[in-house]
Structure formats: C-alpha cells, structure tokens
Coordinates of C-alpha atoms in Angstrom, one line a residue:
Chain N
M90 CA -8.8 21.8 -5.8
K91 CA -9.4 18.8 -3.6
E92 CA -12.6 16.7 -3.6
E93 CA -13.2 13.9 -1.2
I94 CA -15.9 11.5 -2.6
I95 CA -17.5 8.3 -1.3
I96 CA -19.6 6.0 -3.5
A97 CA -21.5 3.5 -1.8
G98 CA -24.0 0.6 -2.7
F99 CA -24.4 -3.0 -3.1
G100 CA -21.7 -5.3 -4.5
G101 CA -22.4 -5.8 -8.2
Q102 CA -23.8 -2.4 -8.8
G103 CA -20.6 -1.2 -10.3
V104 CA -19.6 0.9 -7.4
L105 CA -15.9 0.1 -7.4
S106 CA -15.8 0.4 -11.2
M107 CA -17.4 3.8 -11.2
G108 CA -14.9 4.9 -8.7
K109 CA -12.1 3.6 -10.8
I110 CA -13.4 5.3 -13.9
L111 CA -13.6 8.6 -11.8
A112 CA -10.0 8.1 -10.5
Y113 CA -8.7 7.3 -14.0
S114 CA -10.3 10.3 -15.5
G115 CA -8.5 12.4 -12.9
L116 CA -5.3 10.8 -13.9
M117 CA -6.1 12.0 -17.5
E118 CA -6.2 15.5 -16.2
D119 CA -2.9 15.2 -14.4
K120 CA -4.4 15.2 -10.9
E121 CA -3.3 13.3 -7.9
V122 CA -5.8 10.6 -7.1
T123 CA -6.5 7.8 -4.6
W124 CA -9.1 5.0 -4.8
M125 CA -9.6 3.1 -1.6
P126 CA -12.1 0.3 -1.7
S127 CA -13.8 -1.4 1.2
Y128 CA -12.5 -4.8 0.6
G129 CA -13.2 -8.2 2.0
P130 CA -16.0 -10.9 2.4
E131 CA -18.7 -8.1 2.8
Q132 CA -18.4 -7.3 -0.9
R133 CA -19.9 -10.6 -1.9
G134 CA -23.7 -9.6 -2.2
G135 CA -23.4 -7.2 0.7
T136 CA -22.4 -3.5 0.6
A137 CA -19.4 -2.1 -1.2
N138 CA -17.9 1.3 -0.9
V139 CA -15.0 3.2 -2.4
T140 CA -13.4 6.5 -1.4
V141 CA -12.1 8.5 -4.3
I142 CA -9.9 11.6 -3.7
L143 CA -9.0 14.0 -6.5
S144 CA -6.5 16.8 -5.8
D145 CA -4.2 19.2 -7.4
E146 CA -1.6 18.5 -4.5
K147 CA -0.3 15.3 -2.9
I148 CA -3.0 13.5 -1.0
S149 CA -2.6 12.5 2.6
S150 CA -5.1 10.2 4.1
P151 CA -6.8 7.7 1.9
I152 CA -9.2 7.0 4.9
L153 CA -11.8 9.7 5.6
N154 CA -14.5 10.4 8.1
S155 CA -16.2 13.1 6.2
Y156 CA -16.9 13.7 2.5
D157 CA -17.5 16.7 0.1
M158 CA -19.8 14.3 -1.9
A159 CA -21.6 11.0 -1.0
V160 CA -23.1 9.0 -3.8
V161 CA -25.4 6.3 -2.3
L162 CA -27.2 3.6 -4.0
N163 CA -29.0 1.7 -1.3
Q164 CA -30.7 2.4 2.2
Q165 CA -27.9 0.9 4.2
S166 CA -25.3 3.2 2.6
L167 CA -27.7 6.2 3.0
D168 CA -28.1 5.4 6.7
K169 CA -24.4 5.2 7.1
F170 CA -23.0 8.1 5.0
E171 CA -25.6 10.8 5.3
E172 CA -24.2 12.1 8.5
K173 CA -20.7 11.9 7.0
V174 CA -21.3 14.6 4.4
K175 CA -19.5 17.8 5.2
P176 CA -21.8 20.8 6.0
G177 CA -22.5 22.3 2.6
G178 CA -21.5 19.1 0.8
I179 CA -23.5 17.1 -1.6
L180 CA -25.6 13.9 -1.0
M181 CA -26.8 12.3 -4.2
Y182 CA -28.9 9.0 -4.0
D183 CA -30.8 6.7 -6.4
S184 CA -34.4 6.6 -5.3
Y185 CA -34.8 2.8 -6.0
G186 CA -35.4 0.9 -2.8
I187 CA -35.1 3.9 -0.6
H188 CA -37.9 4.0 2.1
T189 CA -36.3 6.5 4.5
P190 CA -35.1 9.5 2.5
P191 CA -32.4 11.8 4.0
T192 CA -33.5 14.6 6.4
R193 CA -30.3 17.0 6.7
K194 CA -30.8 20.5 5.8
D195 CA -27.3 21.8 6.0
I196 CA -26.2 19.9 2.9
K197 CA -27.5 19.8 -0.8
V198 CA -29.5 16.7 -1.4
Y199 CA -30.2 15.3 -4.9
C200 CA -32.4 12.3 -5.6
V201 CA -32.0 10.8 -9.2
D202 CA -34.1 8.0 -10.7
A203 CA -31.1 6.4 -12.4
M204 CA -32.8 2.9 -12.2
D205 CA -35.7 4.2 -14.3
A206 CA -33.4 5.9 -16.7
T207 CA -31.6 2.7 -17.1
F208 CA -34.8 1.0 -18.3
D209 CA -35.5 4.1 -20.6
L210 CA -32.0 3.5 -22.2
G211 CA -32.9 -0.2 -22.5
N212 CA -29.4 -1.3 -21.1
N213 CA -29.2 -2.4 -17.5
K214 CA -25.5 -2.3 -17.7
A215 CA -25.5 1.4 -18.0
F216 CA -26.6 2.1 -14.3
N217 CA -23.3 3.2 -13.0
M218 CA -22.4 5.3 -15.9
I219 CA -25.8 7.2 -15.6
I220 CA -25.0 7.6 -11.8
L221 CA -21.5 9.0 -12.8
G222 CA -23.0 11.4 -15.4
A223 CA -25.4 12.8 -12.7
M224 CA -22.5 13.0 -10.2
L225 CA -20.3 14.9 -12.6
K226 CA -23.1 17.3 -13.4
L227 CA -23.3 18.2 -9.6
M228 CA -19.4 18.1 -9.1
P229 CA -17.8 18.7 -12.4
V230 CA -14.4 17.4 -10.9
V231 CA -13.4 15.9 -14.3
T232 CA -14.8 16.4 -17.8
I233 CA -16.7 13.9 -19.8
E234 CA -14.0 14.1 -22.4
S235 CA -11.5 12.8 -19.8
V236 CA -13.9 9.9 -18.8
L237 CA -14.3 8.8 -22.5
K238 CA -10.5 9.1 -23.0
G239 CA -9.8 7.1 -19.9
L240 CA -12.4 4.5 -21.2
K241 CA -10.5 4.3 -24.5
Q242 CA -7.3 3.7 -22.8
T243 CA -8.3 1.1 -20.3
L244 CA -10.8 -1.0 -22.2
P245 CA -9.4 -3.5 -24.5
E246 CA -9.9 -2.6 -28.3
R247 CA -12.7 -5.4 -28.6
H248 CA -14.9 -3.4 -26.2
H249 CA -14.4 0.0 -27.8
H250 CA -17.7 -0.3 -29.7
L251 CA -19.3 0.2 -26.2
I252 CA -17.9 3.5 -25.7
P253 CA -20.8 5.6 -27.5
M254 CA -23.2 3.7 -25.2
N255 CA -21.3 4.9 -22.2
E256 CA -21.3 8.3 -23.5
E257 CA -25.0 8.3 -24.0
A258 CA -25.4 6.9 -20.5
L259 CA -23.2 9.7 -19.0
K260 CA -25.4 12.4 -20.9
K261 CA -28.6 10.7 -19.7
G262 CA -27.3 10.9 -16.2
M263 CA -26.4 14.6 -16.6
S264 CA -29.9 15.3 -17.8
L265 CA -31.5 13.8 -14.7
I266 CA -30.1 16.8 -12.7
K267 CA -32.3 19.6 -12.8
E268 CA -31.5 22.7 -10.6
Chain H
M157 CA 9.0 -1.0 -22.0
K158 CA 9.4 2.6 -21.4
E159 CA 8.7 4.6 -18.2
E160 CA 4.8 4.7 -17.9
V161 CA 2.3 6.5 -15.7
K162 CA -0.6 4.2 -14.6
L163 CA -3.4 4.0 -12.1
M164 CA -3.0 0.8 -10.1
K165 CA -3.2 -1.0 -6.8
G166 CA -0.2 -1.2 -4.6
N167 CA -0.1 -5.0 -5.0
E168 CA -0.1 -4.6 -8.8
A169 CA 2.7 -2.0 -8.7
L170 CA 4.9 -4.6 -6.7
A171 CA 4.3 -7.1 -9.5
H172 CA 5.0 -4.6 -12.4
A173 CA 8.0 -3.1 -10.6
A174 CA 9.6 -6.6 -10.1
I175 CA 9.3 -7.5 -13.9
R176 CA 10.8 -4.2 -14.9
Y177 CA 13.6 -4.4 -12.5
G178 CA 14.7 -7.6 -14.4
C179 CA 13.5 -10.1 -11.8
D180 CA 14.3 -13.7 -12.5
G181 CA 11.7 -15.5 -10.5
Y182 CA 8.7 -15.1 -8.3
F183 CA 7.5 -18.0 -6.0
G184 CA 4.5 -17.5 -3.9
Y185 CA 1.1 -18.7 -2.6
P186 CA -2.1 -16.7 -2.7
I187 CA -3.5 -15.0 0.5
T188 CA -5.7 -11.8 1.0
P189 CA -4.8 -8.9 0.8
Q190 CA -1.8 -9.5 -1.3
S191 CA -3.1 -12.0 -4.0
E192 CA -2.9 -9.4 -6.7
V193 CA 0.8 -9.7 -6.7
L194 CA 0.6 -13.3 -8.0
E195 CA -2.5 -12.6 -10.2
T196 CA -0.8 -9.7 -11.9
L197 CA 2.3 -11.6 -12.6
M198 CA 0.3 -14.4 -14.1
E199 CA -1.7 -11.9 -16.2
E200 CA 1.4 -10.2 -17.4
M201 CA 3.1 -13.5 -18.5
P202 CA 6.7 -12.2 -18.0
W203 CA 8.0 -15.7 -18.9
E204 CA 7.1 -14.9 -22.5
T205 CA 8.8 -11.4 -22.5
T206 CA 11.7 -11.2 -20.1
G207 CA 11.9 -14.9 -19.3
M208 CA 11.1 -14.5 -15.7
V209 CA 9.6 -17.5 -13.9
V210 CA 6.3 -17.1 -12.0
L211 CA 5.4 -20.1 -9.9
Q212 CA 2.5 -20.8 -7.5
A213 CA 4.0 -23.1 -5.0
E214 CA 2.2 -25.6 -3.0
S215 CA 2.7 -23.7 0.2
E216 CA 4.5 -20.7 1.7
V217 CA 7.0 -23.1 3.1
A218 CA 7.7 -24.3 -0.4
A219 CA 7.8 -20.9 -1.8
I220 CA 10.4 -19.5 0.6
N221 CA 12.7 -22.5 0.0
M222 CA 12.4 -22.1 -3.8
V223 CA 13.4 -18.4 -3.3
Y224 CA 16.3 -19.7 -1.1
G225 CA 17.4 -21.9 -4.0
G226 CA 17.1 -19.2 -6.6
A227 CA 19.1 -16.7 -4.6
A228 CA 21.8 -19.2 -3.8
C229 CA 22.3 -19.3 -7.7
G230 CA 22.7 -15.5 -7.7
K231 CA 19.2 -15.0 -9.2
T232 CA 17.1 -11.9 -8.5
V233 CA 14.1 -13.6 -6.8
F234 CA 11.3 -12.6 -4.5
T235 CA 8.2 -13.9 -2.7
S236 CA 5.2 -12.1 -1.2
S237 CA 2.6 -13.1 1.3
S238 CA 0.5 -11.7 4.1
S239 CA 1.1 -12.2 7.9
P240 CA 0.0 -15.9 8.4
G241 CA 1.8 -16.8 5.3
V242 CA 4.9 -15.0 6.3
S243 CA 4.9 -16.7 9.8
L244 CA 5.2 -20.1 7.8
M245 CA 8.2 -18.7 5.9
Q246 CA 10.2 -17.8 9.0
E247 CA 12.4 -20.9 9.0
G248 CA 13.5 -20.3 5.6
V249 CA 14.0 -16.6 6.2
S250 CA 16.3 -17.4 9.0
Y251 CA 18.3 -19.8 6.8
I252 CA 18.5 -17.1 3.9
A253 CA 19.9 -14.6 6.4
A254 CA 22.4 -17.2 7.8
S255 CA 23.4 -18.1 4.2
E256 CA 23.9 -14.4 3.4
L257 CA 21.7 -14.4 0.4
P258 CA 20.1 -11.4 -1.3
V259 CA 16.3 -11.9 -1.3
L260 CA 13.3 -9.7 -1.5
L261 CA 10.4 -10.5 0.8
I262 CA 7.0 -8.6 0.9
N263 CA 4.6 -8.8 3.8
V264 CA 1.2 -7.0 3.1
M265 CA 0.0 -7.3 6.7
R266 CA -3.4 -8.2 7.9
G267 CA -4.9 -8.4 11.3
G268 CA -3.6 -11.1 13.6
P269 CA -2.5 -13.0 15.6
G270 CA -3.5 -16.4 14.0
L271 CA -5.5 -16.5 10.9
G272 CA -7.1 -13.2 12.2
T273 CA -8.8 -11.0 9.6
I274 CA -8.2 -9.9 6.0
H275 CA -8.1 -6.3 7.0
P276 CA -5.1 -3.9 7.3
S277 CA -2.7 -4.2 10.2
Q278 CA 0.8 -3.4 11.2
A279 CA 1.2 -5.9 13.9
D280 CA 4.2 -7.8 12.3
Y281 CA 6.6 -5.0 13.1
F282 CA 8.3 -7.0 15.7
Q283 CA 8.4 -10.1 13.4
A284 CA 10.1 -8.1 10.6
T285 CA 12.3 -5.8 12.4
K286 CA 13.5 -8.0 15.4
G287 CA 14.0 -11.2 13.4
G288 CA 10.8 -13.3 13.0
G289 CA 12.8 -16.5 12.8
H290 CA 15.5 -17.9 15.2
G291 CA 19.0 -16.6 15.7
D292 CA 20.7 -13.2 15.6
Y293 CA 19.7 -11.7 12.2
H294 CA 18.0 -8.7 10.8
L295 CA 16.1 -7.9 7.7
I296 CA 16.3 -4.5 6.0
T297 CA 12.8 -3.4 6.4
L298 CA 11.2 -0.9 4.1
A299 CA 7.8 0.6 4.9
P300 CA 5.9 2.1 1.9
S301 CA 3.1 4.6 2.4
T302 CA 2.1 5.2 -1.2
V303 CA 1.8 3.0 -4.4
Q304 CA 4.7 4.9 -5.9
E305 CA 6.8 3.6 -2.9
M306 CA 5.5 0.0 -3.3
C307 CA 7.0 0.3 -6.9
D308 CA 10.2 2.1 -5.9
F309 CA 11.1 -0.1 -2.8
V310 CA 11.1 -3.2 -5.0
G311 CA 14.2 -1.8 -6.7
L312 CA 15.5 -0.3 -3.6
G313 CA 14.9 -3.6 -1.7
W314 CA 17.0 -5.6 -4.3
D315 CA 19.7 -3.0 -4.6
L316 CA 20.3 -3.1 -0.8
A317 CA 19.9 -6.9 -0.5
F318 CA 22.6 -7.4 -3.2
K319 CA 24.8 -4.6 -1.8
Y320 CA 25.0 -6.2 1.7
R321 CA 24.1 -9.8 0.8
T322 CA 21.2 -9.9 3.2
P323 CA 17.4 -10.3 2.8
A324 CA 15.2 -7.2 2.6
I325 CA 11.5 -7.0 3.4
I326 CA 8.9 -4.6 2.2
L327 CA 6.4 -4.3 5.1
A328 CA 3.2 -3.0 3.7
D329 CA -0.3 -3.3 4.8
G330 CA -3.7 -4.0 3.4
I331 CA -4.3 -0.4 2.8
V332 CA -1.4 0.4 0.6
G333 CA -1.8 -3.0 -1.0
Q334 CA -5.4 -2.6 -2.0
M335 CA -5.4 1.3 -2.7
M336 CA -5.1 2.6 -6.3
E337 CA -2.9 5.7 -7.0
K338 CA -1.0 7.2 -9.8
V339 CA 2.4 5.4 -10.3
I340 CA 5.3 6.1 -12.6
L341 CA 6.6 2.6 -13.5
P342 CA 10.3 2.6 -14.3
P343 CA 11.7 1.4 -17.8
Q344 CA 12.3 -2.1 -18.4
R345 CA 15.8 -3.4 -17.3
P346 CA 17.1 -6.5 -18.8
R347 CA 17.6 -9.5 -16.7
R348 CA 21.2 -10.1 -15.5
T349 CA 23.1 -12.6 -17.8
D350 CA 25.0 -15.6 -16.4
E351 CA 28.1 -13.7 -16.9
E352 CA 26.9 -10.6 -15.0
I353 CA 25.6 -12.9 -12.3
K354 CA 29.2 -14.5 -12.0
K355 CA 30.9 -11.1 -11.8
L356 CA 28.4 -9.5 -9.3
C357 CA 27.8 -12.6 -7.0
P358 CA 31.3 -14.5 -7.0
W359 CA 29.7 -16.5 -4.0
A360 CA 26.9 -17.9 -6.0
I361 CA 26.3 -21.6 -7.1
T362 CA 27.1 -21.1 -10.9
G363 CA 29.0 -24.3 -11.6
K364 CA 32.5 -24.7 -10.4
T365 CA 35.2 -24.1 -12.8
S366 CA 38.9 -25.2 -12.5
D367 CA 40.0 -21.6 -11.8
R368 CA 38.1 -21.2 -8.6
K369 CA 37.4 -23.2 -5.4
K370 CA 33.9 -24.5 -4.9
N371 CA 31.1 -22.2 -3.5
I372 CA 29.0 -23.6 -0.7
V373 CA 25.9 -21.9 0.4
T374 CA 24.6 -23.2 3.7
S375 CA 23.4 -22.0 7.1
L376 CA 24.8 -25.1 8.9
E377 CA 28.2 -24.9 10.7
L378 CA 28.7 -27.4 13.5
D379 CA 32.1 -25.9 14.5
T380 CA 31.2 -23.4 17.1
A381 CA 34.3 -21.2 16.6
I382 CA 33.5 -20.9 12.9
M383 CA 29.8 -20.2 13.6
E384 CA 30.8 -17.4 16.0
D385 CA 33.0 -15.9 13.3
N386 CA 30.1 -16.1 10.9
N387 CA 27.9 -14.4 13.5
E388 CA 30.4 -11.6 13.9
R389 CA 30.5 -11.2 10.2
F390 CA 26.7 -10.8 10.0
Q391 CA 26.9 -8.3 12.9
R392 CA 29.6 -6.2 11.1
T393 CA 27.3 -6.1 8.0
Y394 CA 24.4 -5.1 10.3
R395 CA 26.5 -2.1 11.8
K396 CA 27.4 -1.0 8.2
I397 CA 23.8 -1.0 7.3
E398 CA 22.8 0.9 10.4
K399 CA 25.5 3.4 9.6
A400 CA 24.5 4.1 6.0
E401 CA 20.9 3.2 5.1
K402 CA 18.6 4.8 7.6
R403 CA 15.8 6.4 5.8
Y404 CA 12.8 8.6 7.1
E405 CA 10.6 11.5 6.1
A406 CA 10.3 14.4 8.4
I407 CA 7.3 16.8 8.0
G408 CA 7.0 20.0 10.0
T409 CA 9.4 18.9 12.7
D410 CA 10.7 22.3 13.2
N411 CA 9.4 24.1 16.4
C412 CA 6.5 21.7 16.6
D413 CA 4.6 21.5 19.9
F414 CA 4.1 17.6 19.7
L415 CA 5.5 14.9 17.6
I416 CA 3.9 12.0 15.8
V417 CA 5.9 8.9 14.8
A418 CA 3.9 6.7 12.4
F419 CA 4.9 4.4 9.5
G420 CA 3.3 3.1 6.3
S421 CA -0.3 4.1 5.5
M422 CA -0.8 5.1 9.2
A423 CA 1.6 8.0 8.5
R424 CA -0.6 9.3 5.9
I425 CA -3.8 9.2 8.0
C426 CA -1.8 11.0 10.7
Q427 CA -0.9 13.7 8.2
K428 CA -4.5 14.6 7.9
S429 CA -4.9 14.6 11.7
I430 CA -2.0 17.0 11.8
E431 CA -3.9 19.4 9.3
L432 CA -6.9 19.1 11.7
A433 CA -4.6 20.2 14.7
A434 CA -3.1 23.1 12.7
K435 CA -6.6 24.4 12.3
A436 CA -7.1 24.1 16.0
G437 CA -3.8 26.1 16.4
V438 CA -1.5 23.2 17.5
K439 CA 1.7 22.6 15.5
I440 CA 2.4 18.8 15.2
G441 CA 5.5 17.3 13.4
L442 CA 5.7 14.0 11.8
I443 CA 8.5 11.5 11.5
R444 CA 7.7 8.7 9.1
P445 CA 10.4 6.0 9.4
I446 CA 11.0 4.5 5.9
T447 CA 13.5 2.0 7.2
L448 CA 12.0 0.3 10.2
W449 CA 15.3 -1.5 10.5
P450 CA 17.7 0.2 10.7
F451 CA 15.4 2.5 12.7
P452 CA 16.1 6.3 12.3
S453 CA 16.7 6.8 16.0
E454 CA 18.8 10.0 15.7
A455 CA 16.1 11.6 13.5
V456 CA 13.4 10.8 16.0
A457 CA 15.5 11.9 19.0
E458 CA 16.2 15.2 17.3
A459 CA 12.7 15.9 16.2
A460 CA 11.4 15.2 19.8
K461 CA 14.1 17.4 21.6
N462 CA 12.1 20.5 21.9
C463 CA 8.6 18.9 21.9
K464 CA 6.3 18.6 24.8
G465 CA 5.3 15.0 24.0
V466 CA 5.3 12.3 21.4
L467 CA 2.4 10.1 20.1
V468 CA 3.3 6.9 18.3
V469 CA 0.4 5.8 16.1
E470 CA 0.4 2.2 14.7
L471 CA -2.1 -0.5 13.7
N472 CA -1.1 -2.6 16.6
A473 CA -0.9 -2.7 20.4
G474 CA 2.4 -0.9 20.6
Q475 CA 5.5 -2.2 18.9
M476 CA 7.5 0.6 17.1
I477 CA 7.0 2.7 20.3
E478 CA 9.7 0.5 21.9
D479 CA 12.2 1.7 19.3
V480 CA 10.9 5.3 19.7
R481 CA 11.5 5.0 23.6
L482 CA 15.0 3.7 23.0
A483 CA 15.7 6.5 20.6
I484 CA 14.4 9.4 22.7
N485 CA 15.9 7.7 25.9
D486 CA 14.4 10.4 28.2
S487 CA 12.0 9.2 31.0
N488 CA 10.7 12.8 31.4
M489 CA 9.4 12.9 27.9
P490 CA 5.7 11.7 27.6
I491 CA 5.6 9.1 24.9
E492 CA 2.1 7.8 24.3
H493 CA 0.8 5.2 22.0
Y494 CA -2.5 5.0 20.0
G495 CA -3.4 2.0 18.1
R496 CA -6.3 -0.1 16.6
L497 CA -6.2 -3.7 16.5
G498 CA -7.2 -6.7 14.4
G499 CA -7.8 -4.9 11.1
I500 CA -9.6 -1.8 12.2
V501 CA -8.1 1.4 10.8
P502 CA -8.8 4.7 12.6
N503 CA -9.8 7.7 10.7
P504 CA -8.0 11.1 10.9
D505 CA -10.6 12.5 13.4
E506 CA -10.0 9.5 15.8
V507 CA -6.3 10.1 15.7
F508 CA -6.8 13.8 16.4
E509 CA -9.0 12.9 19.3
A510 CA -6.3 10.6 20.6
L511 CA -3.8 13.5 20.3
N512 CA -6.2 15.7 22.4
N513 CA -6.8 13.1 25.1
Q514 CA -3.4 11.8 25.4
L515 CA -1.1 14.8 24.9
I516 CA -2.6 18.2 24.1
N517 CA -5.2 18.4 26.9
K518 CA -3.3 16.5 29.5

C-alpha cells in the first residue's frame, strides 16, 4: 500500500491541519508517513497545500509531480492540480467558489458541498473534518477510529470535549459521497 | 523520558533530540526555515526539567560566541540557523575550530546568495565542507535526509565533536526541516555533571586547582612556529577523521548502468527518479554521502567503476560535483551535473528527464 495525496486550498481553511491529522492517523496504524507543506510567505491569505504520503514501506521522495488523490478547495488549486492526478486517480473538490469545474475523463471526479454541510452542522470550524470524512470515504487509507485516536493523543485534554463534534463532522463528510 | 514514537518536523526533532541527549545550552536567533528549533525549545522549557539553557541571542554573531564560551567550559552546546545567519557566524566558527572545541552547528539551508529566498537549497555545501571561515580547518559535516536522521545526527554530531575536539555541523535543507515524518526519539540522558566534564574534557575551563596547570582556550598564537605546530595537530586530527568517519548509503550500486550521487532530501527525490528509470528498463545506482566532509571518495569511485556515466544532483549550481570528480579522477568518465537554484526543488520527473537528456540518451 502506498497512497500519494495532495490537499490544496486557501491558507486558513485547515489544509495543513487536515494533512497533519491524516498523517498522524497513518502513524496510529504503524504506517510510514511524510507530510510536506508548501511553506513561505504565500501561506498568508494565499494558497496553501500539503503533500501527504502513507505507505507500508519506507518513503522515498516527499516531493511529487503526480498524485493518487487530489483534494482541492479553491479554483486556483483545481487549475493547478487537476492535471497532476494520475490516470485512474481521484480528484475531489468542494463546489464553493468553483466557476470552472474539472474536465478530465480518465480520473474519478467527485464534487462535495462541504461548505453547505458546514452550515448544516452549524459549526464553521468543522469544514476540514467534513472534507477529511468525504476523502476517507473515497480512499479509506486510514480508519475513522485511527483519526479519533490520533486526535485524542494530540489534542490537549481541555479540547477533548470537541472530539464528538469532530466525529460528527467526519461522518457528515462520509455521507456526502454517494456512489 | 523514555523512547517515544512521534510525528514531527525535522526542525522539531532537532530540538527534542538535543534535550534528550543531555544538552547544556542552546543559543540562537530565529530565521526561516529553521525557526521551529528555537520555538520548540522554548515550548518544551527544558530549563525546568533538565536545567538546559535556551537563549535567544541578539544576533547570530552573539549566538556563536555564546556557544564558543559554553564549549570552552566543556559544556554540550549548540546553535542553529539558516544560510544568511550561518554566514554571520563564520568568524566564530573559525575561532572555535582553532580552539579545538566540540560544538554542534546546524544549518537548515535556504536559497542564496544574499538574503535570497526562504525555500530549500543546498548551496552552502562549499561553506560547510571547505571551511566557510578563514584558515585551514574542517567541520565534520553530516547531511540528513529524513526526520529520523535529523534526530539521530544530533547525538552523532556531538559524539564525533567530543571524540575529536572539533566542531561538527548538520547540513540540512528547508525540505527536511519543514517536513513531518515518524521519528523515534531516544530516551532522556542526564546532563553531564561537573565531575564528568572535568574527566571527559581535561582541557576545559572549569576553575584551576592546585594539582594541575591552567587551561587556556584561545585561537590566538603570535609565535608562528607554535601556530604551525597547532595547524599540524589540527591536520593530524583531520586525517584521523578522514580515515575513520566516512559515512554513506549505497542503493542498487551493483551492476548499475549509471550512478547518481546526491545528498540530503535531494537523494530521496532521486530515489523516486531511479524507480521511474527502472520502469523504463535502466538500472541506476545511488550513492548518498552522509558525511559530506569527510567525503566518501572511495565508495563513490568504487560505485562508478563499471558505470557508463554519473549524474550529480544538487540544489545548487555544482558544488559536491567537484568532490565527485576528484574521487572518480577519470577524464573519460562522463560526470554531469543537474541542479536547481535559489529555492526551486525539482520533482522526480524532472530529475528523470535530466538523466535521459544528460546521460541515457546521449
């Protein structure tokens, strides 16, 4: 097993944190993981992206040019990463603010309305966990249990009451994917 | 603290490894892409647990001289910075080398020259391996390619620095500094006691007692004959290090068609390019020097012996390639360079294309 994933959007959408939660969940399952962010001044209000690789074996390059899955959360990222999904791979995007949808036919394309789901849940902080839930439904690279276990281990005790809300958001995200 | 498995950035691993090694003091000044070293140390507050000092100096010049002072007292001390900050430190580094002090330096390289960019680079290879400051000296130069090595080389760096009484440097880059990976942190070691320091470092400034002559730590020696003796002693140490401490990783170098030589995170990117080449039916070996000084010349020469050509891949305009050419020393062997500059990092496809253009299809 080796999955090469890019998550891209605006800085502030929780792109880097989502990648971190994904990587940490991989660690919970004893996988090899790398998390490589785009870092620098472009993060402040601009685009942010992170490459997450999960594998059963030692990982070579943390820098990639093609991905098994791209999760994109704005138009700029869609324009940039649609062409970088491997043939047969998965492109998942949030419909909010997308004016030019993807056109490739050799990949599986999924559109989720995560922003709307966020308003349904009444918690605008849950956006990236909804995205993560949808993503894990399409590519079950780690289990929800590992994600929750990871959260429990990394969040300070005073934030543990937020874990059920995160679980709800993950499940909401999963429900957005209908085959 | 016991051994622990964590997910963290390379820079964070450096900080945790230092605390757990039993470090006495860190002196530094923030600069991207290595600020997490200082930030992590401040967050961990080791002064409350092990008693380690963490100090943000007023500049890199101050930081390196604080490290100089700490090391002169036999303490386990280090500093970290990124390229422009490391340039500021060079006077102090030369003094530390001349004073024969065990110090750990860390450079998480960014694109230069000048203030340059904050993105990954390997353009300080010459500075680290050939002596960035003045005079005839060397730094033991370790090049990590994983977060685990960022952690492990802290201990290795200090072990070697104390063994040979010479400064060592971890030459990392923005990729391995900013990337998160799984890392096994070693168990906590106690800091050395004053008695242990006196025993291990009889040269250190620990307060003169009546049963020994005074220790003087200095780089100044106006008597040229003595200064030549000092230099010859340094050179004897360097020859010993060259003999005993060369380290490298060799992957698929038996019967390979071509050889790549690359260090640090660039070596990992090249590994993926090698996988792409294997799918195209071309067998490519990789030598990843782990010590850039002393350079593993024999291993490079041996691996290149039956190859049709060598590609040196670096995030610079061609620095390590000089050591590769010296090692192979064969004007008939094609030795090509591929590099990106100023903070740009090539992806595995681009390296594969360079392999095709510069060696395979030539």
